[in-house]
Amino acid sequence: MFKTIKEYAGVLIKDSGRYRQALSGNDRAANGDPLWLHLCNRNEVLEINADGPGVHCPWRWTSDLHACNVNANYARRLAQRAFTDWPIRFADKPEQAGSPDVSFIIAHQGTQRLDHVWWTVRSILAQQQVAVECIVVDQTNEPCFGTRLPPAVKNLHRPLPKDLDGWRKSWAFNQGAREAQGSTLVFHDGDIVCPAGYARAVIEGLREHGAASIQRFLFNLNQIATQQIFDSQQWPETMQPECVRQNWEGGTIAIRRDAFFGLGGYDEGFVGWGGEDNEFFDRCKHIGHLTFGHVPFVHLWHAPQSDKFAVNNPNTTIALKSRLQISVPERIDELKKRDFGNRQTPSLPKGYRDTARKVVGVRQDIP
């Protein structure tokens, strides 16, 4: 109780002024950003993009906005302000006809998150001023979507070979990239709803960069709020996020199609949860990676993956750590030699998880 009172007092004294200014006024930062984009924790210092919109927080790990955790009113008002500037819309087919400029690719497995994907793909199809396509690569053994996807979505049922198991997100992403028609690829999680201007912002960001991670805040809805959306089939006019997250490397990333294949695609050695997004993010720095964030997103609640952040998860404790010790050019050269995105089987069937230290490319000297 004392800690809660102490934290609330700290937010009131140290954070209320800057939150009030950012959420109530129309003042802008020197680079033209609305001030809400520049909200961060007191112990964080933002790098401001001098050549365009957005900020980068060099904080190493994903973090929540502390003031929003302490005072839920800040989280609600920040969401309201963010999605006034970046409205979310839904559609069953793309607004722009013709060949897609941007291809969104979602990897999926199982039957637990069909509603999440439904809302996500409809926010993708509602992108404005840009021709888009949406591809869902479904690794479930039996087709699970049926009519649960709009007809405009390209649903690729690509189950695992019978002798393999596990979640193979990288393989699904690579297969989707092989099928994509757009010159820009966006690899997107099936539980993250995006604003209607995201694709347009991606194209702008990739004019001078090979890849773009332009997400600023992720507004996490709790279980009750998410279920209310599913039950009512109505998107809320006002949302109350459980928390506001920043600095996450996964979730959504855009890249030029030619650059993606030049990097060797996603690393199919990652099997199970964790690691593949961070490794790919690291390789993107080789092609000029825009990481100034200015776009807000909404995360729909789901039960957490118990092993993703486990201390004994070999993907993150051994494989990722080991792969990142190999230089980016070496990794690119190795991955390009693999048959990544093969429709029949992953390029590294056993994966790093199962072979741990013995897999080629994972060094033996990691304790």
PDB file of C-alpha atoms in Angstrom, residues 184-312:
ATOM      1  CA  THR A 184       7.475  -3.992 -49.570  1.00  0.00           C
ATOM      2  CA  LEU A 185       6.962  -6.770 -47.024  1.00  0.00           C
ATOM      3  CA  VAL A 186       5.550  -6.292 -43.529  1.00  0.00           C
ATOM      4  CA  PHE A 187       5.940  -9.217 -41.129  1.00  0.00           C
ATOM      5  CA  HIS A 188       3.181  -8.746 -38.607  1.00  0.00           C
ATOM      6  CA  ASP A 189       1.884 -10.594 -35.553  1.00  0.00           C
ATOM      7  CA  GLY A 190      -1.701 -11.818 -35.701  1.00  0.00           C
ATOM      8  CA  ASP A 191      -2.695 -10.145 -32.442  1.00  0.00           C
ATOM      9  CA  ILE A 192      -1.637  -6.552 -33.196  1.00  0.00           C
ATOM     10  CA  VAL A 193      -4.224  -4.187 -34.663  1.00  0.00           C
ATOM     11  CA  CYS A 194      -2.706  -1.413 -36.763  1.00  0.00           C
ATOM     12  CA  PRO A 195      -3.896   2.095 -37.684  1.00  0.00           C
ATOM     13  CA  ALA A 196      -5.082   2.824 -41.212  1.00  0.00           C
ATOM     14  CA  GLY A 197      -2.053   4.971 -42.028  1.00  0.00           C
ATOM     15  CA  TYR A 198       0.575   2.363 -41.201  1.00  0.00           C
ATOM     16  CA  ALA A 199       1.285   1.150 -44.754  1.00  0.00           C
ATOM     17  CA  ARG A 200       1.633   4.714 -45.999  1.00  0.00           C
ATOM     18  CA  ALA A 201       4.086   5.474 -43.186  1.00  0.00           C
ATOM     19  CA  VAL A 202       6.048   2.330 -44.046  1.00  0.00           C
ATOM     20  CA  ILE A 203       6.474   3.405 -47.663  1.00  0.00           C
ATOM     21  CA  GLU A 204       7.674   6.819 -46.543  1.00  0.00           C
ATOM     22  CA  GLY A 205      10.128   5.248 -44.118  1.00  0.00           C
ATOM     23  CA  LEU A 206      11.595   2.912 -46.722  1.00  0.00           C
ATOM     24  CA  ARG A 207      12.415   5.619 -49.231  1.00  0.00           C
ATOM     25  CA  GLU A 208      15.925   5.874 -47.808  1.00  0.00           C
ATOM     26  CA  HIS A 209      16.166   2.699 -45.709  1.00  0.00           C
ATOM     27  CA  GLY A 210      16.135  -1.028 -46.317  1.00  0.00           C
ATOM     28  CA  ALA A 211      13.994  -1.846 -43.272  1.00  0.00           C
ATOM     29  CA  ALA A 212      11.716   0.093 -40.929  1.00  0.00           C
ATOM     30  CA  SER A 213      10.522  -0.510 -37.365  1.00  0.00           C
ATOM     31  CA  ILE A 214       8.415   2.594 -36.814  1.00  0.00           C
ATOM     32  CA  GLN A 215       6.240   1.410 -33.925  1.00  0.00           C
ATOM     33  CA  ARG A 216       6.232   3.797 -30.962  1.00  0.00           C
ATOM     34  CA  PHE A 217       3.666   2.590 -28.437  1.00  0.00           C
ATOM     35  CA  LEU A 218       1.849  -0.720 -28.052  1.00  0.00           C
ATOM     36  CA  PHE A 219      -1.403  -0.320 -26.123  1.00  0.00           C
ATOM     37  CA  ASN A 220      -2.101  -3.633 -24.398  1.00  0.00           C
ATOM     38  CA  LEU A 221      -5.734  -4.465 -23.736  1.00  0.00           C
ATOM     39  CA  ASN A 222      -6.539  -6.797 -20.863  1.00  0.00           C
ATOM     40  CA  GLN A 223      -8.494 -10.037 -21.056  1.00  0.00           C
ATOM     41  CA  ILE A 224     -11.880  -8.480 -20.271  1.00  0.00           C
ATOM     42  CA  ALA A 225     -11.543  -5.645 -22.782  1.00  0.00           C
ATOM     43  CA  THR A 226     -10.367  -8.041 -25.491  1.00  0.00           C
ATOM     44  CA  GLN A 227     -13.211 -10.486 -24.867  1.00  0.00           C
ATOM     45  CA  GLN A 228     -15.738  -7.651 -24.977  1.00  0.00           C
ATOM     46  CA  ILE A 229     -14.518  -6.797 -28.478  1.00  0.00           C
ATOM     47  CA  PHE A 230     -14.848 -10.419 -29.575  1.00  0.00           C
ATOM     48  CA  ASP A 231     -18.312 -10.821 -28.041  1.00  0.00           C
ATOM     49  CA  SER A 232     -19.779  -7.520 -29.217  1.00  0.00           C
ATOM     50  CA  GLN A 233     -18.009  -7.434 -32.580  1.00  0.00           C
ATOM     51  CA  GLN A 234     -17.555  -3.722 -31.917  1.00  0.00           C
ATOM     52  CA  TRP A 235     -14.324  -1.797 -31.645  1.00  0.00           C
ATOM     53  CA  PRO A 236     -14.446   0.531 -28.595  1.00  0.00           C
ATOM     54  CA  GLU A 237     -14.605   4.268 -29.159  1.00  0.00           C
ATOM     55  CA  THR A 238     -12.558   4.727 -25.987  1.00  0.00           C
ATOM     56  CA  MET A 239     -10.152   2.094 -24.746  1.00  0.00           C
ATOM     57  CA  GLN A 240      -8.542   1.589 -21.371  1.00  0.00           C
ATOM     58  CA  PRO A 241      -5.153  -0.061 -21.937  1.00  0.00           C
ATOM     59  CA  GLU A 242      -3.769  -2.291 -19.230  1.00  0.00           C
ATOM     60  CA  CYS A 243      -0.309  -0.927 -20.005  1.00  0.00           C
ATOM     61  CA  VAL A 244       1.540   1.076 -22.658  1.00  0.00           C
ATOM     62  CA  ARG A 245       4.640  -0.631 -23.999  1.00  0.00           C
ATOM     63  CA  GLN A 246       7.636   0.651 -25.942  1.00  0.00           C
ATOM     64  CA  ASN A 247      11.005  -0.583 -27.266  1.00  0.00           C
ATOM     65  CA  TRP A 248       9.851  -3.978 -28.509  1.00  0.00           C
ATOM     66  CA  GLU A 249      11.697  -5.478 -31.469  1.00  0.00           C
ATOM     67  CA  GLY A 250       9.037  -7.922 -32.651  1.00  0.00           C
ATOM     68  CA  GLY A 251       5.389  -7.510 -33.514  1.00  0.00           C
ATOM     69  CA  THR A 252       5.774  -5.732 -36.833  1.00  0.00           C
ATOM     70  CA  ILE A 253       8.672  -4.908 -39.138  1.00  0.00           C
ATOM     71  CA  ALA A 254       8.773  -3.658 -42.734  1.00  0.00           C
ATOM     72  CA  ILE A 255      11.467  -4.355 -45.297  1.00  0.00           C
ATOM     73  CA  ARG A 256      11.995  -3.985 -49.010  1.00  0.00           C
ATOM     74  CA  ARG A 257      11.403  -7.283 -50.769  1.00  0.00           C
ATOM     75  CA  ASP A 258      14.807  -7.302 -52.464  1.00  0.00           C
ATOM     76  CA  ALA A 259      16.515  -6.499 -49.169  1.00  0.00           C
ATOM     77  CA  PHE A 260      14.680  -9.335 -47.419  1.00  0.00           C
ATOM     78  CA  PHE A 261      15.959 -11.965 -49.802  1.00  0.00           C
ATOM     79  CA  GLY A 262      19.371 -10.322 -49.802  1.00  0.00           C
ATOM     80  CA  LEU A 263      19.515 -10.845 -46.025  1.00  0.00           C
ATOM     81  CA  GLY A 264      18.647 -14.531 -46.275  1.00  0.00           C
ATOM     82  CA  GLY A 265      15.116 -14.246 -44.880  1.00  0.00           C
ATOM     83  CA  TYR A 266      14.194 -15.251 -41.346  1.00  0.00           C
ATOM     84  CA  ASP A 267      16.441 -17.811 -39.653  1.00  0.00           C
ATOM     85  CA  GLU A 268      14.528 -21.109 -39.749  1.00  0.00           C
ATOM     86  CA  GLY A 269      16.805 -22.563 -37.084  1.00  0.00           C
ATOM     87  CA  PHE A 270      14.595 -20.958 -34.429  1.00  0.00           C
ATOM     88  CA  VAL A 271      11.886 -23.461 -33.511  1.00  0.00           C
ATOM     89  CA  GLY A 272       9.407 -22.677 -30.755  1.00  0.00           C
ATOM     90  CA  TRP A 273       8.927 -19.291 -29.130  1.00  0.00           C
ATOM     91  CA  GLY A 274      11.487 -16.522 -29.035  1.00  0.00           C
ATOM     92  CA  GLY A 275      14.664 -15.402 -30.734  1.00  0.00           C
ATOM     93  CA  GLU A 276      13.797 -15.164 -34.424  1.00  0.00           C
ATOM     94  CA  ASP A 277      12.492 -11.577 -34.284  1.00  0.00           C
ATOM     95  CA  ASN A 278      15.524 -10.316 -32.356  1.00  0.00           C
ATOM     96  CA  GLU A 279      17.988 -12.040 -34.676  1.00  0.00           C
ATOM     97  CA  PHE A 280      16.287 -10.662 -37.791  1.00  0.00           C
ATOM     98  CA  PHE A 281      16.101  -7.188 -36.241  1.00  0.00           C
ATOM     99  CA  ASP A 282      19.851  -7.332 -35.653  1.00  0.00           C
ATOM    100  CA  ARG A 283      20.589  -8.316 -39.258  1.00  0.00           C
ATOM    101  CA  CYS A 284      18.473  -5.451 -40.584  1.00  0.00           C
ATOM    102  CA  LYS A 285      21.071  -2.937 -39.418  1.00  0.00           C
ATOM    103  CA  HIS A 286      23.173  -4.166 -42.357  1.00  0.00           C
ATOM    104  CA  ILE A 287      20.742  -2.599 -44.860  1.00  0.00           C
ATOM    105  CA  GLY A 288      19.929   0.664 -43.086  1.00  0.00           C
ATOM    106  CA  HIS A 289      17.259   0.128 -40.444  1.00  0.00           C
ATOM    107  CA  LEU A 290      14.931   2.997 -39.566  1.00  0.00           C
ATOM    108  CA  THR A 291      14.063   2.667 -35.873  1.00  0.00           C
ATOM    109  CA  PHE A 292      12.512   6.048 -35.121  1.00  0.00           C
ATOM    110  CA  GLY A 293       9.030   5.155 -33.922  1.00  0.00           C
ATOM    111  CA  HIS A 294       5.920   7.252 -34.422  1.00  0.00           C
ATOM    112  CA  VAL A 295       3.049   4.793 -35.052  1.00  0.00           C
ATOM    113  CA  PRO A 296       0.790   3.406 -32.270  1.00  0.00           C
ATOM    114  CA  PHE A 297      -0.653  -0.126 -32.213  1.00  0.00           C
ATOM    115  CA  VAL A 298      -3.086  -2.156 -30.093  1.00  0.00           C
ATOM    116  CA  HIS A 299      -2.275  -5.595 -28.696  1.00  0.00           C
ATOM    117  CA  LEU A 300      -5.189  -7.963 -28.087  1.00  0.00           C
ATOM    118  CA  TRP A 301      -4.860 -10.033 -24.922  1.00  0.00           C
ATOM    119  CA  HIS A 302      -4.078 -13.737 -25.020  1.00  0.00           C
ATOM    120  CA  ALA A 303      -2.709 -16.210 -22.521  1.00  0.00           C
ATOM    121  CA  PRO A 304       1.078 -15.768 -22.354  1.00  0.00           C
ATOM    122  CA  GLN A 305       3.441 -18.299 -23.880  1.00  0.00           C
ATOM    123  CA  SER A 306       4.915 -19.820 -20.749  1.00  0.00           C
ATOM    124  CA  ASP A 307       8.200 -20.814 -22.377  1.00  0.00           C
ATOM    125  CA  LYS A 308       8.896 -17.687 -24.431  1.00  0.00           C
ATOM    126  CA  PHE A 309      10.646 -15.782 -21.636  1.00  0.00           C
ATOM    127  CA  ALA A 310      11.584 -18.784 -19.522  1.00  0.00           C
ATOM    128  CA  VAL A 311      15.108 -18.746 -18.123  1.00  0.00           C
ATOM    129  CA  ASN A 312      15.694 -22.179 -19.670  1.00  0.00           C
TER     130      ASN A 312
END
